[in-house]
XYZ file of C-alpha atoms in Angstrom:
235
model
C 73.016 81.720 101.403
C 76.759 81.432 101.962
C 76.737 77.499 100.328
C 74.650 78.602 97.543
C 77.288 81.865 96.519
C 80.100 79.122 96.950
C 78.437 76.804 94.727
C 78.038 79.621 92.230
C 81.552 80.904 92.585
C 83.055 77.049 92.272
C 80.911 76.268 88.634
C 82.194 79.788 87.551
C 85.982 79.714 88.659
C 86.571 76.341 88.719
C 87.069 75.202 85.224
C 89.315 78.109 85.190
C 91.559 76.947 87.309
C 90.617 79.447 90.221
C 89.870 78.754 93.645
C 87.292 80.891 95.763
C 87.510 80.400 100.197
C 84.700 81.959 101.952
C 85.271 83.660 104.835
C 83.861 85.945 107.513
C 85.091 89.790 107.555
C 85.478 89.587 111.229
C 88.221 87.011 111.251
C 90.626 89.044 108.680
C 89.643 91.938 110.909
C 90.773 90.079 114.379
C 94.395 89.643 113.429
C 95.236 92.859 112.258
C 96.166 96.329 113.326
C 93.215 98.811 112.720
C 94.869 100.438 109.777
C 94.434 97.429 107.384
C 91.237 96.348 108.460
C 88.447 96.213 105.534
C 85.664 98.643 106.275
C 82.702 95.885 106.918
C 80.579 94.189 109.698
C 82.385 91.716 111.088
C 80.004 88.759 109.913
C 80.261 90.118 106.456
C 80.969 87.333 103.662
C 84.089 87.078 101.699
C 86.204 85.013 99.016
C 89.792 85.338 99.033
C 90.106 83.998 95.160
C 93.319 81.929 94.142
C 94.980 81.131 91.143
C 96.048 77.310 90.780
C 98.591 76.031 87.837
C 95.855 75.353 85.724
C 94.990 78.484 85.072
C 97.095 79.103 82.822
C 96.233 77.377 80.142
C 92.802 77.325 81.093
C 91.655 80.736 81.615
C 94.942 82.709 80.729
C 96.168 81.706 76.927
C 92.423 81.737 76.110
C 92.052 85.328 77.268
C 95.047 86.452 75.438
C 94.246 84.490 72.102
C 90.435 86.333 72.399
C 92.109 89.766 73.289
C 94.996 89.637 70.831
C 94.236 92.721 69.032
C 93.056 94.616 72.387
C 95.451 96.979 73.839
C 96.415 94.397 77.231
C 99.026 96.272 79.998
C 99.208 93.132 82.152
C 97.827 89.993 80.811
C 97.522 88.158 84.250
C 95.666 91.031 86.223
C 93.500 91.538 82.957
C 92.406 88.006 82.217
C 91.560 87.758 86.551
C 89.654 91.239 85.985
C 87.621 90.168 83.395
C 86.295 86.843 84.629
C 85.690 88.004 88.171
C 83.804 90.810 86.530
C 81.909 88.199 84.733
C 81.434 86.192 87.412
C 79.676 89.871 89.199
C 76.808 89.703 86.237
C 76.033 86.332 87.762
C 74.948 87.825 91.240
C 72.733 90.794 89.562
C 70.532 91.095 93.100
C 74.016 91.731 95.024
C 76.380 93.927 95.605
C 79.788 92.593 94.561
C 82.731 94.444 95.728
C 85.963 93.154 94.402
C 90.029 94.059 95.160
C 92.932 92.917 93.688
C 96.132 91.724 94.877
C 98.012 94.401 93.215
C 95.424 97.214 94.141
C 96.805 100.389 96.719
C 95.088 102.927 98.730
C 95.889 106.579 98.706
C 97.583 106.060 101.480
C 100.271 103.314 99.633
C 99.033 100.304 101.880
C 97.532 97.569 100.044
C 93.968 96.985 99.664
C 93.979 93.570 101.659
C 96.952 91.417 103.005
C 96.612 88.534 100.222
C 98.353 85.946 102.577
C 96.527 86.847 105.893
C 92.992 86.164 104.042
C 93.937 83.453 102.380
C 95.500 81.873 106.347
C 91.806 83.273 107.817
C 90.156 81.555 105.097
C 91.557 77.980 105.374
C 92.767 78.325 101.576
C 96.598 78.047 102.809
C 98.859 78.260 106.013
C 100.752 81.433 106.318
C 103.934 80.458 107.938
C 105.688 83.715 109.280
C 108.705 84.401 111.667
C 106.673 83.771 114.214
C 105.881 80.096 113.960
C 109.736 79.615 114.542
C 110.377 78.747 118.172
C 114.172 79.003 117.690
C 114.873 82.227 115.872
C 117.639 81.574 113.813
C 117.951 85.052 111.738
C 118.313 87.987 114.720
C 117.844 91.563 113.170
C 117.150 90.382 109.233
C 113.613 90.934 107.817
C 112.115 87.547 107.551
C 108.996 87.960 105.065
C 106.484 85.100 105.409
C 105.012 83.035 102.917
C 101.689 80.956 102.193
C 101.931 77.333 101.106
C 98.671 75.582 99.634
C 98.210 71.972 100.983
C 97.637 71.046 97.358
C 99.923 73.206 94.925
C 102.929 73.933 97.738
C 104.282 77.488 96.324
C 102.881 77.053 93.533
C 100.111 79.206 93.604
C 98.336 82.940 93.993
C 96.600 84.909 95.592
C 94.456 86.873 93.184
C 91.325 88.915 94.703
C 88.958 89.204 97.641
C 85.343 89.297 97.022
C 82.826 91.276 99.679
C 79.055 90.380 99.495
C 78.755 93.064 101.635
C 74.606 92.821 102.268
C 75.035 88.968 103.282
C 76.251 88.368 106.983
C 76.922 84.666 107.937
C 77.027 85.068 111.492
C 77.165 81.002 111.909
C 80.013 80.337 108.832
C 82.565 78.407 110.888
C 86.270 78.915 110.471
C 87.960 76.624 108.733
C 91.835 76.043 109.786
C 94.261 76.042 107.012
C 95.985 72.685 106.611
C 99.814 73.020 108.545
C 101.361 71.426 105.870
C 105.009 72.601 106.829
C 104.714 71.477 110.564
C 108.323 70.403 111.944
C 110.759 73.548 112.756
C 113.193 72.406 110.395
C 111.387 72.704 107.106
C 109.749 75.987 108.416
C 112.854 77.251 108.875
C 113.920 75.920 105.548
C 110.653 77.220 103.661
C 111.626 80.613 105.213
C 115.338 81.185 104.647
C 114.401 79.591 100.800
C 111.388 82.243 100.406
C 113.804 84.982 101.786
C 116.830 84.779 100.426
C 116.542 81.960 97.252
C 113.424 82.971 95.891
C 114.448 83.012 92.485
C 114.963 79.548 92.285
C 111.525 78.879 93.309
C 112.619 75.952 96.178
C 110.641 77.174 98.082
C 107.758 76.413 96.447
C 108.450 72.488 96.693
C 108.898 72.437 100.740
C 106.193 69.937 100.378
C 105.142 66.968 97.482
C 102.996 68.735 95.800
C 100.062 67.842 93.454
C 100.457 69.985 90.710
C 102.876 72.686 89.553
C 103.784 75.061 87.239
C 104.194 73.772 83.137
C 107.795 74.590 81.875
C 105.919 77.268 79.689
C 104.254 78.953 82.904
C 107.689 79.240 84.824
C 109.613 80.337 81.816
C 106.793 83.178 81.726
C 107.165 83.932 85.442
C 110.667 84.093 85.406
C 110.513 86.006 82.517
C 110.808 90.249 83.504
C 107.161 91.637 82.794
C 108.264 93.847 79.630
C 108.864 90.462 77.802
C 106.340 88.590 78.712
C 104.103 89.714 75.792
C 106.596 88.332 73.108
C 106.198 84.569 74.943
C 102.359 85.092 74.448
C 102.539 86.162 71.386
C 101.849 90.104 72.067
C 103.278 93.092 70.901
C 103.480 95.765 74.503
C-alpha cells in the first residue's frame, strides 16, 4: 500500500518540482518531547513534501499566470495548497490529512517541526548544535538547519501528509544522506545559517545539483509585500 501511495504522490508532485518522503508516525514521534508529537498510531503513514528549485517555474509562475485575477495573499503557500489539495481528489477512498509549514496551533507551536520530519524521513540531514563535538559558540542560540543531498540549502520544506487509516508497520527507515560530515564544515554550515543567512552561503556548504534561478532568489530576497509586483500581481 505504502509503494503504491508513493508512486501516486511521485507522478502527481513530481513534474512540479515537489518531492514527497514517506515515513512512519512513530519515528517523528520518538525524537520529540510529548508536546509536539502528531496525534497518530505510531505505524501511521506520512509524507513530509518538499519544494525543489524547479518548482518555481514549474508549478509556481503557472499558478500565478492561471490565478492572476484571483485575490492571492501568499502566492507560494497558495500554489502548494492548491496542488496538494488536488493531489487529495486523487486518493477519494482515504482520508488525507494535510499541514503546512507555516500552520500554528492554538497554543502558538507549530503544527509539525518541518526539519525533524524531513531528518526522520531520509529527505535531508538535520544538522543541529548537537552534531558538534567541539562547541565553539557557549551561551548563543545555535538554530539548526536541513541540507538536501541533492539541492544543498536550496530547498523547502512545504507540508506533511497523514494517511491516517494506513499503518505500515514493516516501512523501514531510511537514513538521511550526512552530506556535511567533517566538524569543520558543520561548524561552518552552522555559524553561516546563524549569523550570515542573508547571503544564502549556507546553502552551498556542499556542490550542489541544482539551485535557485537568479529570478527565484531575487524573489526570495525580495520582502513579501513586493513580491507580487516581480510576479506580476497587484497585493
Amino acid at each position: 500500500m505504502e509503494r503504491r501511495v508513493a508512486e501516486q504522490l511521485r507522478s502527481a508532485l513530481g513534474p512540479l518540482g515537489l518531492e514527497a518522503h514517506a515515513f512512519k508516525v512513530g519515528w517523528y514521534n520518538a525524537v520529540l518531547q510529548p508536546a509536539f508529537h502528531l496525534p497518530y498510531p505510531d505505524d501511521t503513514l506520512a509524507f513530509v513534501v518538499l519544494s525543489t528549485p524547479s518548482m518555481f517555474d514549474k508549478a509556481l509562475k503557472p499558478f500565478v499566470s492561471k490565478e492572476r485575477l484571483k485575490i492571492i495573499r501568499d502566492p507560494v503557500d497558495q500554489c502548494v495548497s492548491h496542488h496538494l489539495s488536488r493531489v487529495k481528489e486523487k486518493f477519494p477512498d482515504q482520508r488525507v490529512d494535510i499541514m503546512f509549514d507555516y500552520e500554528m496551533l492554538p497554543s502558538r507551536k507549530p503544527k509539525f517541526l518541518a526539519q525533524t520530519a524531513a531528518h526522520v524521513a531520509g529527505a535531508a540531514y538535520y544538522y543541529q548544535r548537537k552534531d558538534v563535538k567541539l562547541d565553539p559558540w557557549g551561551k548563543k542560540k545555535i538554530f539548526g538547519v536541513c541540507i538536501h543531498p541533492k539541492y544543498g540549502g536550496w530547498f523547502a520544506i512545504r507540508a506533511l501528509l497523514v494517511f491516517p487509516a494506513i499503518q505500515v508497520p514493516f516501512l523501514e527507515q531510511p537514513p538521511p544522506v550526512d552530506c556535511v560530515s567533517s566538524e569543520e564544515k558543520r561548524i561552518e554550515l552552522l555559524e553561516q545559517f546563524n549569523f550570515h543567512w542573508r547571503d544564502g552561503r549556507y546553502r552551498d556548504i556542499i556542490e550542489v545539483k541544482e539551485r535557485y534561478s537568479e529570478e527565484q532568489k531575487t524573489y526570495f530576497a525580495t520582502p513579501p509585500a513586493e513580491r507580487f509586483r516581480l510576479l506580476g500581481l497587484s497585493q
